[in-house]
Short mmCIF file of C-alpha atoms and ligand atoms in Angstrom, two decimals:
data_model
loop_
_atom_site.label_atom_id
_atom_site.label_comp_id
_atom_site.label_asym_id
_atom_site.label_seq_id
_atom_site.Cartn_x
_atom_site.Cartn_y
_atom_site.Cartn_z
CA MET A 1 -273.95 -84.49 23.85
CA ALA A 2 -275.95 -83.18 20.90
CA ILE A 3 -273.76 -81.83 17.94
CA ASP A 4 -274.38 -78.15 16.69
CA ILE A 5 -274.55 -78.71 12.90
CA SER A 6 -273.41 -75.09 12.01
CA LYS A 7 -270.39 -76.48 13.92
CA MET A 8 -269.52 -79.15 12.43
CA ARG A 9 -267.39 -78.89 8.95
CA ASN A 10 -266.36 -81.56 6.67
CA ILE A 11 -262.89 -80.63 5.23
CA GLY A 12 -260.64 -82.55 3.08
CA ILE A 13 -256.84 -82.00 2.72
CA SER A 14 -255.84 -81.39 -1.07
CA ALA A 15 -252.47 -81.41 -1.81
CA HIS A 16 -249.75 -82.11 -4.28
CA ILE A 17 -247.30 -84.95 -3.38
CA ASP A 18 -244.63 -83.97 -0.63
CA SER A 19 -245.99 -80.74 -0.17
CA GLY A 20 -246.57 -81.65 3.10
CA LYS A 21 -250.21 -83.09 3.36
CA THR A 22 -249.50 -86.25 6.09
CA THR A 23 -247.41 -83.45 8.38
CA LEU A 24 -250.40 -80.98 7.90
CA SER A 25 -252.87 -83.55 9.13
CA GLU A 26 -250.38 -84.70 11.95
CA ARG A 27 -250.07 -81.35 13.39
CA ILE A 28 -254.19 -80.61 12.83
CA LEU A 29 -254.50 -83.72 15.58
CA PHE A 30 -252.25 -82.66 17.79
CA TYR A 31 -253.24 -78.84 17.96
CA CYS A 32 -256.82 -80.28 18.34
CA ASN A 33 -256.08 -83.06 21.06
CA LYS A 34 -253.04 -81.56 22.79
CA ILE A 35 -250.81 -84.31 22.00
CA HIS A 36 -247.38 -83.84 23.63
CA ALA A 37 -243.73 -84.86 22.16
CA ILE A 38 -242.82 -84.40 19.04
CA HIS A 39 -238.99 -85.74 18.27
CA GLU A 40 -237.42 -85.64 14.71
CA VAL A 41 -236.03 -87.94 11.97
CA ARG A 42 -234.58 -86.71 8.96
CA GLY A 43 -236.66 -86.51 5.70
CA LYS A 44 -236.62 -85.35 2.49
CA ASP A 45 -236.33 -81.75 2.89
CA GLY A 46 -233.72 -82.56 5.75
CA VAL A 47 -236.19 -82.29 8.06
CA GLY A 48 -239.54 -84.55 9.27
CA ALA A 49 -241.19 -85.37 12.26
CA VAL A 50 -243.09 -88.53 14.06
CA MET A 51 -244.64 -88.17 17.11
CA ASP A 52 -242.70 -90.04 19.56
CA ASN A 53 -244.50 -92.93 21.14
CA MET A 54 -246.63 -95.67 20.55
CA GLU A 55 -249.86 -93.47 21.13
CA LEU A 56 -249.05 -91.40 18.76
CA GLU A 57 -247.61 -93.75 16.52
CA ARG A 58 -251.06 -95.12 16.13
CA GLU A 59 -251.80 -91.47 15.71
CA ARG A 60 -249.81 -91.24 12.64
CA GLY A 61 -251.27 -95.01 11.18
CA ILE A 62 -255.39 -93.87 11.95
CA THR A 63 -254.54 -89.94 9.92
CA ILE A 64 -252.99 -92.53 7.71
CA GLN A 65 -255.69 -94.97 7.13
CA SER A 66 -258.61 -93.36 8.64
CA ALA A 67 -261.44 -92.74 6.00
CA SER A 68 -262.35 -89.97 8.00
CA THR A 69 -261.03 -88.73 11.53
CA GLN A 70 -262.82 -86.35 14.08
CA VAL A 71 -261.24 -83.47 15.66
CA GLN A 72 -262.28 -81.01 17.94
CA TRP A 73 -261.08 -77.06 17.09
CA LYS A 74 -262.29 -74.79 19.70
CA ASP A 75 -266.03 -75.73 19.81
CA TYR A 76 -266.42 -76.81 16.40
CA THR A 77 -266.34 -80.72 15.00
CA VAL A 78 -264.46 -81.04 12.43
CA ASN A 79 -264.43 -84.03 10.31
CA VAL A 80 -260.83 -83.95 8.45
CA ILE A 81 -261.90 -86.71 5.26
CA ASP A 82 -259.06 -88.21 3.55
CA THR A 83 -258.72 -87.38 -0.21
CA PRO A 84 -256.66 -89.46 -2.64
CA GLY A 85 -255.57 -86.24 -4.74
CA HIS A 86 -252.70 -87.96 -7.09
CA VAL A 87 -255.35 -89.83 -9.43
CA ASP A 88 -258.51 -88.09 -11.59
CA PHE A 89 -261.12 -88.37 -11.37
CA THR A 90 -261.93 -91.87 -10.43
CA ILE A 91 -264.93 -93.50 -8.49
CA GLU A 92 -262.76 -93.37 -5.54
CA VAL A 93 -261.88 -89.69 -5.79
CA GLU A 94 -265.56 -88.89 -6.66
CA ARG A 95 -266.63 -89.94 -3.52
CA SER A 96 -264.52 -88.83 -1.29
CA LEU A 97 -264.61 -85.16 -2.70
CA ARG A 98 -268.59 -86.27 -2.67
CA VAL A 99 -268.31 -86.21 1.01
CA LEU A 100 -266.68 -82.92 1.88
CA ASP A 101 -267.55 -79.70 2.42
CA GLY A 102 -264.49 -77.76 2.14
CA ALA A 103 -260.97 -78.34 1.36
CA ILE A 104 -257.88 -77.07 2.58
CA LEU A 105 -255.82 -77.02 -0.67
CA VAL A 106 -251.92 -77.37 0.08
CA LEU A 107 -248.95 -75.94 -1.55
CA CYS A 108 -245.03 -76.03 -1.11
CA SER A 109 -243.96 -72.57 -0.72
CA VAL A 110 -240.37 -73.20 -3.06
CA GLY A 111 -242.38 -75.25 -5.30
CA GLY A 112 -245.65 -73.66 -5.66
CA VAL A 113 -248.27 -74.71 -8.04
CA GLN A 114 -247.31 -78.18 -9.87
CA SER A 115 -249.28 -80.23 -11.78
CA GLN A 116 -250.52 -82.33 -9.26
CA SER A 117 -251.77 -78.89 -7.72
CA ILE A 118 -254.00 -78.40 -11.21
CA THR A 119 -255.28 -82.02 -11.08
CA VAL A 120 -256.63 -81.43 -7.08
CA ASP A 121 -257.57 -77.83 -7.80
CA ARG A 122 -259.89 -79.48 -10.98
CA GLN A 123 -261.32 -81.55 -8.74
CA LEU A 124 -262.23 -79.47 -6.15
CA LYS A 125 -263.89 -77.36 -9.14
CA ARG A 126 -265.49 -79.74 -10.15
CA TYR A 127 -267.57 -80.91 -6.95
CA HIS A 128 -268.03 -77.04 -6.11
CA VAL A 129 -265.82 -77.54 -3.31
CA PRO A 130 -264.59 -74.19 -1.48
CA ARG A 131 -261.63 -74.36 -0.62
CA ILE A 132 -259.16 -72.06 1.48
CA ALA A 133 -255.11 -72.43 0.39
CA PHE A 134 -252.33 -73.30 3.30
CA VAL A 135 -248.74 -72.39 1.77
CA ASN A 136 -246.57 -74.74 3.58
CA LYS A 137 -243.26 -74.88 4.26
CA CYS A 138 -242.37 -71.60 4.46
CA ASP A 139 -239.18 -72.31 6.67
CA ARG A 140 -238.07 -73.78 3.52
CA THR A 141 -234.79 -71.90 1.75
CA GLY A 142 -236.35 -69.97 -1.36
CA ALA A 143 -239.78 -69.83 0.48
CA ASN A 144 -241.70 -67.34 -1.35
CA PRO A 145 -245.82 -67.19 -0.30
CA LEU A 146 -246.44 -64.42 -2.25
CA LYS A 147 -245.23 -65.57 -5.21
CA VAL A 148 -247.54 -69.07 -4.54
CA ARG A 149 -250.51 -66.21 -4.43
CA MET A 150 -249.89 -65.69 -8.00
CA GLN A 151 -249.51 -68.99 -9.30
CA LEU A 152 -252.61 -69.59 -7.56
CA ARG A 153 -254.29 -66.73 -9.31
CA GLU A 154 -252.76 -67.12 -12.76
CA LYS A 155 -252.23 -71.05 -12.84
CA LEU A 156 -255.39 -71.66 -11.14
CA GLY A 157 -257.20 -68.83 -12.15
CA LEU A 158 -258.33 -69.00 -8.26
CA ASN A 159 -259.35 -65.07 -6.68
CA ALA A 160 -256.36 -65.58 -3.90
CA TYR A 161 -255.92 -63.35 -1.24
CA MET A 162 -254.08 -63.15 1.68
CA MET A 163 -254.70 -63.09 4.63
CA GLN A 164 -251.18 -63.14 6.56
CA LEU A 165 -247.88 -61.90 5.59
CA PRO A 166 -245.23 -63.70 6.75
CA ILE A 167 -242.94 -62.60 9.75
CA GLY A 168 -239.30 -63.57 8.94
CA LEU A 169 -239.02 -66.30 6.31
CA GLU A 170 -236.54 -69.44 5.44
CA ASP A 171 -235.16 -70.57 8.85
CA LYS A 172 -235.92 -66.98 10.28
CA LEU A 173 -239.92 -67.61 10.16
CA GLU A 174 -241.70 -66.18 13.67
CA GLY A 175 -245.14 -65.85 12.75
CA VAL A 176 -247.41 -63.84 10.75
CA VAL A 177 -249.11 -60.76 9.95
CA ASP A 178 -253.00 -60.96 10.30
CA LEU A 179 -254.34 -58.97 8.07
CA VAL A 180 -257.83 -58.98 9.43
CA THR A 181 -256.47 -57.96 13.16
CA MET A 182 -253.63 -56.19 11.66
CA LYS A 183 -251.44 -57.58 14.69
CA ALA A 184 -248.54 -59.99 14.77
CA VAL A 185 -249.06 -63.46 15.80
CA TYR A 186 -246.29 -65.36 16.74
CA TYR A 187 -246.31 -69.65 17.62
CA GLU A 188 -244.15 -70.26 20.69
CA GLY A 189 -242.88 -73.17 22.24
CA GLU A 190 -241.43 -75.91 21.46
CA SER A 191 -244.42 -77.47 19.85
CA GLY A 192 -245.37 -73.64 18.77
CA THR A 193 -249.20 -74.12 20.98
CA GLU A 194 -248.46 -70.63 22.52
CA ILE A 195 -249.37 -67.64 20.84
CA ARG A 196 -248.30 -64.25 21.38
CA ILE A 197 -249.63 -61.56 19.86
CA ALA A 198 -247.99 -58.18 19.01
CA GLU A 199 -247.99 -55.02 17.64
CA ILE A 200 -246.55 -55.55 13.68
CA PRO A 201 -243.24 -55.08 13.26
CA ALA A 202 -242.08 -52.03 11.77
CA HIS A 203 -240.56 -52.73 8.91
CA LEU A 204 -244.14 -55.04 8.00
CA VAL A 205 -246.41 -52.37 8.42
CA ALA A 206 -246.51 -50.77 5.12
CA ASP A 207 -247.03 -53.92 3.56
CA ALA A 208 -249.53 -55.13 5.54
CA LYS A 209 -251.68 -52.08 4.95
CA LYS A 210 -251.28 -52.60 0.69
CA TYR A 211 -252.11 -55.96 1.62
CA ARG A 212 -255.06 -55.37 3.66
CA GLU A 213 -256.58 -53.01 1.52
CA GLU A 214 -256.04 -55.50 -1.37
CA LEU A 215 -258.14 -57.88 0.35
CA LEU A 216 -260.46 -55.84 1.95
CA ASP A 217 -261.32 -54.21 -1.41
CA ALA A 218 -261.94 -57.94 -2.45
CA ALA A 219 -264.17 -59.29 0.52
CA SER A 220 -266.07 -55.76 0.05
CA MET A 221 -267.63 -57.34 -3.21
CA PHE A 222 -269.26 -59.52 -1.25
CA SER A 223 -270.82 -57.38 1.61
CA ASP A 224 -272.51 -53.89 1.21
CA GLU A 225 -272.28 -53.81 5.08
CA LEU A 226 -268.68 -53.98 4.66
CA ALA A 227 -268.47 -51.99 1.51
CA GLU A 228 -269.85 -48.85 3.50
CA ALA A 229 -268.15 -49.52 6.73
CA TYR A 230 -264.71 -49.90 5.14
CA LEU A 231 -265.35 -46.21 3.23
CA GLU A 232 -265.65 -44.78 6.37
CA GLY A 233 -263.15 -46.54 8.30
CA ALA A 234 -265.47 -48.31 10.56
CA GLU A 235 -265.21 -52.11 9.18
CA THR A 236 -265.29 -54.82 11.85
CA GLU A 237 -263.73 -58.24 11.88
CA GLU A 238 -266.72 -59.56 12.11
CA MET A 239 -267.58 -57.93 8.82
CA ILE A 240 -264.82 -58.46 7.25
CA HIS A 241 -265.25 -62.68 8.58
CA ALA A 242 -268.78 -62.61 7.10
CA ALA A 243 -267.69 -61.26 3.56
CA ILE A 244 -264.19 -63.38 3.41
CA ARG A 245 -266.83 -66.98 3.98
CA LYS A 246 -269.29 -65.53 1.36
CA GLY A 247 -267.21 -65.23 -0.83
CA THR A 248 -265.11 -68.43 -0.22
CA LEU A 249 -268.50 -69.98 -0.14
CA GLY A 250 -269.46 -68.47 -3.82
CA GLU A 251 -266.06 -69.84 -4.94
CA GLN A 252 -265.18 -66.99 -5.72
CA LEU A 253 -262.61 -65.84 -2.82
CA VAL A 254 -259.62 -68.13 -2.07
CA PRO A 255 -258.34 -67.11 1.47
CA VAL A 256 -254.69 -68.07 1.51
CA PHE A 257 -252.68 -68.96 5.07
CA LEU A 258 -249.47 -69.67 5.31
CA GLY A 259 -246.53 -71.44 7.44
CA SER A 260 -244.88 -74.47 8.30
CA ALA A 261 -246.10 -77.91 9.16
CA TYR A 262 -242.39 -78.89 10.33
CA LYS A 263 -241.94 -75.83 12.61
CA ASN A 264 -245.34 -75.58 14.10
CA LYS A 265 -246.43 -72.58 12.26
CA GLY A 266 -249.75 -70.85 11.42
CA ILE A 267 -251.86 -74.12 11.26
CA GLN A 268 -253.67 -72.80 14.56
CA SER A 269 -254.62 -69.72 12.43
CA MET A 270 -255.36 -71.76 9.62
CA LEU A 271 -257.49 -73.92 11.74
CA ASP A 272 -259.41 -70.77 12.22
CA GLY A 273 -259.60 -70.27 9.10
CA VAL A 274 -261.51 -73.59 8.35
CA ILE A 275 -264.26 -72.79 10.96
CA ARG A 276 -264.77 -69.03 9.72
CA TYR A 277 -264.69 -69.74 5.98
CA LEU A 278 -265.96 -73.47 4.82
CA PRO A 279 -269.19 -74.16 5.13
CA ASP A 280 -271.12 -76.39 7.60
CA PRO A 281 -273.07 -79.24 6.32
CA THR A 282 -276.54 -77.12 6.26
CA GLU A 283 -275.15 -74.67 3.66
CA VAL A 284 -274.15 -77.30 1.28
CA LYS A 285 -276.80 -78.21 -1.30
CA ASN A 286 -276.59 -82.08 -1.70
CA VAL A 287 -278.70 -83.70 -4.45
CA ALA A 288 -279.89 -87.58 -4.84
CA LEU A 289 -281.83 -89.13 -7.57
CA ASP A 290 -285.05 -90.41 -6.71
CA LEU A 291 -285.14 -94.39 -8.01
CA ASP A 292 -288.74 -94.10 -8.22
CA LYS A 293 -289.52 -91.11 -10.22
CA ASN A 294 -287.20 -92.03 -13.37
CA GLU A 295 -283.94 -90.89 -11.18
CA GLU A 296 -285.15 -87.39 -10.64
CA PRO A 297 -282.86 -84.62 -8.63
CA VAL A 298 -284.01 -84.14 -4.92
CA VAL A 299 -282.04 -81.36 -3.30
CA LEU A 300 -281.62 -83.04 0.39
CA SER A 301 -282.52 -81.44 3.77
CA CYS A 302 -280.04 -81.58 6.21
CA ASN A 303 -282.78 -81.97 9.07
CA GLU A 304 -282.60 -84.77 11.42
CA ASN A 305 -285.88 -85.34 11.49
CA ALA A 306 -286.14 -86.44 7.89
CA PRO A 307 -285.84 -89.78 6.65
CA THR A 308 -282.65 -90.71 6.51
CA VAL A 309 -280.44 -90.69 3.45
CA ALA A 310 -276.90 -91.87 3.94
CA LEU A 311 -273.54 -92.75 1.56
CA GLY A 312 -271.20 -95.45 2.10
CA PHE A 313 -268.40 -93.99 0.80
CA LYS A 314 -265.37 -96.05 1.91
CA LEU A 315 -265.21 -99.50 3.20
CA GLU A 316 -261.85 -100.84 5.47
CA ASP A 317 -261.58 -104.08 6.41
CA GLY A 318 -260.86 -103.37 10.32
CA LYS A 319 -259.17 -105.30 13.35
CA TYR A 320 -263.31 -106.41 14.15
CA GLY A 321 -264.77 -107.03 10.73
CA GLN A 322 -265.65 -104.71 7.96
CA LEU A 323 -266.24 -100.84 8.61
CA THR A 324 -268.51 -98.60 6.29
CA TYR A 325 -268.46 -94.94 6.70
CA VAL A 326 -271.30 -93.28 6.24
CA ARG A 327 -272.08 -89.27 5.60
CA ILE A 328 -275.17 -88.60 6.38
CA TYR A 329 -276.95 -85.95 4.25
CA GLN A 330 -280.45 -85.96 5.53
CA GLY A 331 -282.20 -87.59 8.68
CA SER A 332 -279.81 -89.09 11.32
CA LEU A 333 -278.85 -92.49 12.17
CA LYS A 334 -279.38 -94.67 15.28
CA LYS A 335 -278.63 -98.22 16.40
CA GLY A 336 -281.40 -100.08 15.54
CA ASP A 337 -283.17 -98.28 12.64
CA GLU A 338 -284.26 -100.59 9.34
CA LEU A 339 -282.30 -99.07 6.30
CA TYR A 340 -282.62 -99.73 3.19
CA ASN A 341 -279.85 -100.39 0.61
CA THR A 342 -281.16 -98.88 -2.74
CA ARG A 343 -278.20 -100.61 -4.70
CA ALA A 344 -278.74 -103.72 -3.08
CA ARG A 345 -282.22 -103.69 -3.07
CA LYS A 346 -282.24 -104.80 0.81
CA LYS A 347 -282.89 -103.56 4.37
CA PHE A 348 -280.43 -104.49 7.22
CA LYS A 349 -280.54 -102.86 10.28
CA VAL A 350 -277.90 -100.82 12.13
CA GLY A 351 -275.35 -102.86 14.69
CA ARG A 352 -272.29 -101.26 16.08
CA LEU A 353 -272.04 -97.58 15.36
CA VAL A 354 -268.82 -95.65 16.05
CA ARG A 355 -266.86 -92.82 15.32
CA MET A 356 -262.80 -92.47 14.04
CA ASN A 357 -261.68 -89.87 16.71
CA SER A 358 -257.66 -89.01 16.58
CA ALA A 359 -256.52 -92.17 18.63
CA THR A 360 -259.34 -93.64 19.37
CA MET A 361 -262.50 -95.96 17.84
CA GLU A 362 -265.57 -94.57 20.05
CA ASP A 363 -268.78 -96.09 19.98
CA ILE A 364 -271.79 -94.12 19.58
CA ASN A 365 -275.88 -94.21 19.53
CA GLU A 366 -276.45 -91.90 17.15
CA GLY A 367 -275.52 -89.65 13.77
CA VAL A 368 -276.62 -86.50 13.23
CA PRO A 369 -277.22 -85.15 9.36
CA GLY A 370 -274.07 -83.90 8.05
CA ASP A 371 -272.18 -85.94 9.87
CA ILE A 372 -269.64 -89.12 9.56
CA VAL A 373 -269.92 -92.01 11.15
CA ALA A 374 -269.22 -95.77 10.28
CA LEU A 375 -271.25 -98.95 10.65
CA PHE A 376 -269.89 -102.77 11.34
CA GLY A 377 -270.62 -105.55 9.72
CA VAL A 378 -273.14 -104.47 6.76
CA GLU A 379 -273.03 -106.12 4.16
CA CYS A 380 -272.66 -103.53 1.18
CA ALA A 381 -270.45 -101.89 -1.98
CA SER A 382 -268.64 -98.34 -1.44
CA GLY A 383 -271.28 -96.12 -3.30
CA ASP A 384 -274.00 -97.59 -1.71
CA THR A 385 -276.68 -95.25 -0.36
CA PHE A 386 -278.97 -95.76 3.10
CA CYS A 387 -282.60 -94.67 3.09
CA GLY A 388 -284.63 -94.70 6.13
CA GLY A 389 -288.78 -93.56 5.61
CA GLY A 390 -289.97 -95.40 2.67
CA LEU A 391 -287.44 -93.39 -0.26
CA ASN A 392 -285.85 -95.28 -2.48
CA TYR A 393 -282.98 -92.38 -3.67
CA ALA A 394 -279.54 -93.12 -4.82
CA MET A 395 -276.63 -90.18 -4.13
CA SER A 396 -273.77 -91.24 -6.10
CA SER A 397 -273.13 -90.31 -9.33
CA MET A 398 -270.84 -88.39 -11.49
CA PHE A 399 -273.06 -85.94 -12.89
CA VAL A 400 -275.18 -84.36 -9.59
CA PRO A 401 -272.59 -81.76 -8.66
CA ASN A 402 -272.38 -80.60 -5.18
CA PRO A 403 -273.13 -76.61 -5.53
CA VAL A 404 -272.82 -74.40 -2.24
CA ILE A 405 -275.99 -72.86 -1.98
CA ASP A 406 -276.75 -69.31 -2.96
CA LEU A 407 -276.21 -67.43 -0.30
CA SER A 408 -277.36 -64.10 -1.63
P1 GDP B 501 -247.53 -85.33 1.46
O1 GDP B 501 -246.88 -86.50 0.20
O2 GDP B 501 -247.80 -84.26 1.25
O3 GDP B 501 -248.22 -86.11 2.77
O4 GDP B 501 -245.79 -85.12 2.71
P2 GDP B 501 -245.33 -85.10 3.61
O5 GDP B 501 -246.37 -84.95 5.07
O6 GDP B 501 -244.73 -86.57 3.88
O7 GDP B 501 -243.89 -84.36 3.94
C1 GDP B 501 -243.12 -84.46 2.43
C2 GDP B 501 -241.79 -84.16 3.08
O8 GDP B 501 -242.19 -82.29 3.16
C3 GDP B 501 -240.99 -84.98 4.24
O9 GDP B 501 -239.88 -84.82 4.60
C4 GDP B 501 -241.52 -83.99 5.56
O10 GDP B 501 -241.04 -83.94 6.82
C5 GDP B 501 -241.40 -82.09 4.76
N1 GDP B 501 -242.08 -81.38 5.63
C6 GDP B 501 -243.70 -81.25 5.68
N2 GDP B 501 -243.48 -79.86 6.08
C7 GDP B 501 -242.63 -79.07 5.98
C8 GDP B 501 -242.64 -77.99 6.22
O11 GDP B 501 -243.24 -76.99 7.04
N3 GDP B 501 -241.06 -77.51 6.39
C9 GDP B 501 -239.69 -78.35 5.82
N4 GDP B 501 -238.65 -77.59 6.00
N5 GDP B 501 -240.42 -79.57 5.33
C10 GDP B 501 -241.64 -80.06 5.54
#
């Protein structure tokens, strides 16, 4: 099946340790793959969740171990890329940030912005990774997502805006008010998979209006169409989403979602935020250095007909041999292709090509530009660039940022 590149997202989950990154990753896989059965084990906060059978255990293993896992959300393809968040500018962090196009910044609703949140945010800023925020653990005693929003502004200098308000907090968290649709969203059923849309509870209407106004005032900065329509009270959801997207991609706005990964609340809405507001691979400007031209920077084109340029960003020793995860920046990558490793100055043939889904490893024949795939049995080092068509480019450089294309 051909992948529509505009419907692809390469995202990372950046978080302070213990804010729920692992739980959230599992839930993303869960919702995307409708995997059943969750049972509780006691974790640090008195709660915790582990998926309940061998298959789900394996799932958990893959979540943690795979450098990139592909899931489908609605008709979008999302590659969830593992990002080591706790260390600052190491080459490993640099490489994983290099392959992301967008990120979910996860925070704890009680702990808020902590020292590691500052570290991961600094990393995202340095590589110009647009982000949405998810305030997790809103079921905990002392949860205060609005306070976390203020901290995002004050401590991280982010232009953070609530996309939602909580309906109930702590153990009474039921759902959210969606400030775009001005409807209440309840996540029901044991695993929160049943979504019920209803009118906003009366006691929240005034607050919802206030925060919506704040959001629309901010979003209007990015769209004249929205600004005009908003003045006339004729704004549409599409206009609002488009304006927020533009602000987010330009790193001038950070939409804030909230919920509880553990209680299965808010994740689907956050995933909608991922596909609505974070960039597709064609919207991100990626630069390689031309080694034949004195390392002259070249802007790559996320086009399948261009010569291949791909970065091997992570090596893994798997059961069946060495796996090399690659991000394809330009051109495609097919079984049988001959590629050139520009560091080792060696040609090699693409043999077995696979993709990591949540529970399985799938053999594929081709990877499209923007995608992340894994190669078997390629002798290389992490950070090597693979080129086709006689190109001699190097992707990896601490000094080449990843700016999002100017959308104005
Ligand atoms: P990580 O270190 O960021 O990967 O965090 P984990 O996902 O391992 O979660 C750390 C602890 O917080 C575990 O005990 C989880 O069960 C718990 N946790 C994760 N999400 C939530 C949540 O939404 N609410 C509550 N109360 N606890 C959570």
